[in-house]
GROMACS .gro file of C-alpha atoms in nm:
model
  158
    1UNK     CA    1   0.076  -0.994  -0.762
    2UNK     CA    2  -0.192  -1.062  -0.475
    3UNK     CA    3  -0.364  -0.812  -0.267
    4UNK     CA    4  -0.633  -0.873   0.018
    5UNK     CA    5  -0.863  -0.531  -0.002
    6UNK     CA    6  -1.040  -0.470   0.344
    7UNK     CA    7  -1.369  -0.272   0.332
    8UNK     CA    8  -1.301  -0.027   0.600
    9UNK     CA    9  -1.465   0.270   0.781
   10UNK     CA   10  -1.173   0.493   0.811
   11UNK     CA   11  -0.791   0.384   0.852
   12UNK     CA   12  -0.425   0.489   0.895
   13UNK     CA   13  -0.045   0.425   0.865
   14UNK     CA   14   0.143   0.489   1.077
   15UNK     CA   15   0.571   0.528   1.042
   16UNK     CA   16   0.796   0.637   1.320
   17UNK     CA   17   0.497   0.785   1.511
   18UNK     CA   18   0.399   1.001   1.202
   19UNK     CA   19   0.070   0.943   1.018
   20UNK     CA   20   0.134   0.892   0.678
   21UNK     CA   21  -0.178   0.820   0.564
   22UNK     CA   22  -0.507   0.787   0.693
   23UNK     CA   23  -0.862   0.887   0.633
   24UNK     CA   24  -1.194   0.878   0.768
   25UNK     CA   25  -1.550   0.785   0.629
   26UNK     CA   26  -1.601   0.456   0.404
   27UNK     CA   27  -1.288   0.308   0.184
   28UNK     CA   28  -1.026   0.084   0.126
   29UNK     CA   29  -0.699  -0.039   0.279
   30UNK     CA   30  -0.533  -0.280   0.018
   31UNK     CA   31  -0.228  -0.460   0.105
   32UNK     CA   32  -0.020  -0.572  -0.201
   33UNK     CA   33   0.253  -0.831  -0.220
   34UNK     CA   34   0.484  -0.865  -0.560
   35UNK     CA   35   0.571  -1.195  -0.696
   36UNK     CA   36   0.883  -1.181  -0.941
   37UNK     CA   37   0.759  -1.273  -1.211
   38UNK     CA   38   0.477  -0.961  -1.185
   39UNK     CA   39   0.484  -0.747  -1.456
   40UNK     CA   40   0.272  -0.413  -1.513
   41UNK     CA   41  -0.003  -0.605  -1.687
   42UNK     CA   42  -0.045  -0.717  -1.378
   43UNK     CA   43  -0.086  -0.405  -1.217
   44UNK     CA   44  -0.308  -0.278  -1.501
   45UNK     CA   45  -0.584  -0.557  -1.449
   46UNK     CA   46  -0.531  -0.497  -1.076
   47UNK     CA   47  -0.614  -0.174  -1.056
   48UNK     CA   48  -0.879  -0.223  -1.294
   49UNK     CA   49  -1.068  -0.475  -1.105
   50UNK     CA   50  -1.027  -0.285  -0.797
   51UNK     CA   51  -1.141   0.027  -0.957
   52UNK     CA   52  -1.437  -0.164  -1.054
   53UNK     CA   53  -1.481  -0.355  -0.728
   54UNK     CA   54  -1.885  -0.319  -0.618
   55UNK     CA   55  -1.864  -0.373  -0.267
   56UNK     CA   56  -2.046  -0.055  -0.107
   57UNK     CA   57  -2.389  -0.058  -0.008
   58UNK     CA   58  -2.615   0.098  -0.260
   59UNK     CA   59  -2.956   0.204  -0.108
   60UNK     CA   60  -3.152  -0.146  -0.103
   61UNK     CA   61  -2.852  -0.248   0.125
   62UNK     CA   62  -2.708  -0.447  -0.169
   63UNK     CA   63  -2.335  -0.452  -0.308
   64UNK     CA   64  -2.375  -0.293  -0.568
   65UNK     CA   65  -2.158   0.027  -0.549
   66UNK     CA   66  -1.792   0.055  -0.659
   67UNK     CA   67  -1.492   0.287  -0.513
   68UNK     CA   68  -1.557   0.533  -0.742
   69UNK     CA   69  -1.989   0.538  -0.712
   70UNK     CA   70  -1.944   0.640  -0.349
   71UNK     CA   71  -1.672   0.867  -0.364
   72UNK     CA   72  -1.729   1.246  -0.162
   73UNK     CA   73  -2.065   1.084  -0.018
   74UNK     CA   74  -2.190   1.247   0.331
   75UNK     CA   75  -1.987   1.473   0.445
   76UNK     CA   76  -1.719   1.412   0.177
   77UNK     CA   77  -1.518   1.162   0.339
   78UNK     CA   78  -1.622   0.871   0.151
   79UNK     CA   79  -1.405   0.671  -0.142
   80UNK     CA   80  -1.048   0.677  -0.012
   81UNK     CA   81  -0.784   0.398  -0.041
   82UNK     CA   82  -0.486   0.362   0.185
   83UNK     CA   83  -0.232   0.087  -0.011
   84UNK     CA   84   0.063  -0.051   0.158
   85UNK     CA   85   0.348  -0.297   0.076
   86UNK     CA   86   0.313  -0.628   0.207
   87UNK     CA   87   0.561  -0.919   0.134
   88UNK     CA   88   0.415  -1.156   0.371
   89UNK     CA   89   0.106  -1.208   0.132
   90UNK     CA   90   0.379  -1.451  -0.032
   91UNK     CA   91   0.471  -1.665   0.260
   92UNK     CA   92   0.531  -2.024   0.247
   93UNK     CA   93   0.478  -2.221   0.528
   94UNK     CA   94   0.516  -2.585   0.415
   95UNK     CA   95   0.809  -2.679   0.598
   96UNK     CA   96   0.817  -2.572   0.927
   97UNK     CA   97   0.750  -2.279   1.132
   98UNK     CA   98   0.918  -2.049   1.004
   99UNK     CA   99   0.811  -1.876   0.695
  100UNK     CA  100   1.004  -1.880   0.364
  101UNK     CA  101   0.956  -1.547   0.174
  102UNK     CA  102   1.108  -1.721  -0.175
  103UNK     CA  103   0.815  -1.620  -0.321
  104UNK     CA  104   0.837  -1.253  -0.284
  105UNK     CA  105   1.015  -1.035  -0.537
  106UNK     CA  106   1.304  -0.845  -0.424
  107UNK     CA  107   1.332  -0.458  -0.420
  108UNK     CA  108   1.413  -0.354  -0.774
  109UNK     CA  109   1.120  -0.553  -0.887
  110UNK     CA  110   0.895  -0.522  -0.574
  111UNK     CA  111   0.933  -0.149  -0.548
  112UNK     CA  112   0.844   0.019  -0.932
  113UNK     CA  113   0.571  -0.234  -0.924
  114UNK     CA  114   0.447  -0.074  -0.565
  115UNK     CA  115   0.493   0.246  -0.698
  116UNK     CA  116   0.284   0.204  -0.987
  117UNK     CA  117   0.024   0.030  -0.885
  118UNK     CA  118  -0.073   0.313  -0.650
  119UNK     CA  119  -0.005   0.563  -0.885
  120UNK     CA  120  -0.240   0.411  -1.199
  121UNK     CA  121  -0.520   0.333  -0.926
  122UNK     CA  122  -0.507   0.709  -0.846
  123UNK     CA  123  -0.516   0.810  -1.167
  124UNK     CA  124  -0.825   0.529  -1.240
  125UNK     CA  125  -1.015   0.655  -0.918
  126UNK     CA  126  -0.976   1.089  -1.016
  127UNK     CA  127  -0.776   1.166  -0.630
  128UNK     CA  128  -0.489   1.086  -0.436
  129UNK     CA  129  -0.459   0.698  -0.276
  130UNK     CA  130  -0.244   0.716   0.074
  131UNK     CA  131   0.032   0.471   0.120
  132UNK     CA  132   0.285   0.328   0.332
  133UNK     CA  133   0.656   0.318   0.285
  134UNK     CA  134   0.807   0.022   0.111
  135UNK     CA  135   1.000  -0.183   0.390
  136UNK     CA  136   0.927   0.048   0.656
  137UNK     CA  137   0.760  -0.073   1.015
  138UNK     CA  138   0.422   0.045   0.973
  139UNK     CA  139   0.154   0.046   1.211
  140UNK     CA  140  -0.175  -0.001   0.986
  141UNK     CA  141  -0.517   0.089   1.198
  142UNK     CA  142  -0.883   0.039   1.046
  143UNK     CA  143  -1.204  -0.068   1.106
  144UNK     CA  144  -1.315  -0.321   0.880
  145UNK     CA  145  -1.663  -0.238   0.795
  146UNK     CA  146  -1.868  -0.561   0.767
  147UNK     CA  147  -1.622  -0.745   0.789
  148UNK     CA  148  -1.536  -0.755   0.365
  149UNK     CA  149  -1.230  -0.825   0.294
  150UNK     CA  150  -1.133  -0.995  -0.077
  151UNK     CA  151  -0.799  -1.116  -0.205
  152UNK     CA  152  -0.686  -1.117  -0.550
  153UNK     CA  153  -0.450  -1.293  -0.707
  154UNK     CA  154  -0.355  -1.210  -1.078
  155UNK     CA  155  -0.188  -1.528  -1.112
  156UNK     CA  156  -0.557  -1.660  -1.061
  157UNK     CA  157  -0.745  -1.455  -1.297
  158UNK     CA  158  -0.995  -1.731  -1.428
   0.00000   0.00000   0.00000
């Protein structure tokens, strides 16, 4: 399983013209990609680490605060996540130009997996996390604050 999390300063989704998700203030839109051989350990440490994630400013200006330190901050905005399905993350380009997507799991793996992951990670951070629609054409809008953005890759864990 592999995600790339992008600090942002608000964000949305967009399907069929309808916002799906979105939010304003300081958070985090994570885009997650399922491997076949993921498992829910997988999503488990996953959720986990990005629980745990310090990547807000604390008030030296340091990264030191996590998703959950800064949550309801200012105006009460602050500490959302938007998470949305994102095969790509497992495209091969080594022959070619045109990307193989071998790597990706298919739908009966790919989609429980989805499903879970944003369900545990709301449960781990106390409130709802927004999401796309599995397969869907989104239209995913944010400002990346700072620019941060980190990828994970449980397969790479050490």
């Amino acid at each position: 399983m592999r995600i790339v999390i992008q600090r942002a300063k608000g964000a949305s989704v967009v399907i069929n013209g309808h916002i799906n998700a979105e939010f304003q203030g300081l958070g985090f839109v994570i885009l997650l990609g399922v491997e076949a051989t993921d498992t829910l350990e997988d999503v488990e440490w996953l959720v986990r680490k990005v629980a745990a994630l310090r990547v807000f400013d604390d008030e030296n200006g340091v990264m030191n605060r996590s998703i959950m330190d800064i949550a309801g901050e200012h105006d009460g905005t602050d500490g959302n996540i938007i998470v949305v399905s994102q095969f790509t993350l497992f495209a091969s380009t080594k022959k070619g130009n045109r990307p193989s997507w071998l790597r990706a799991a298919p739908h009966d793996i790919s989609v429980p997996l989805y499903h879970a992951f944003v369900q545990q990670l709301s449960n781990a951070i106390g409130r709802p996390v927004g999401h796309g629609e599995f397969g869907a054409d989104m239209k995913v809008s944010l400002t990346n604050d700072g620019p941060v953005t980190i990828i994970m890759d449980t397969h790479q864990k050490e």
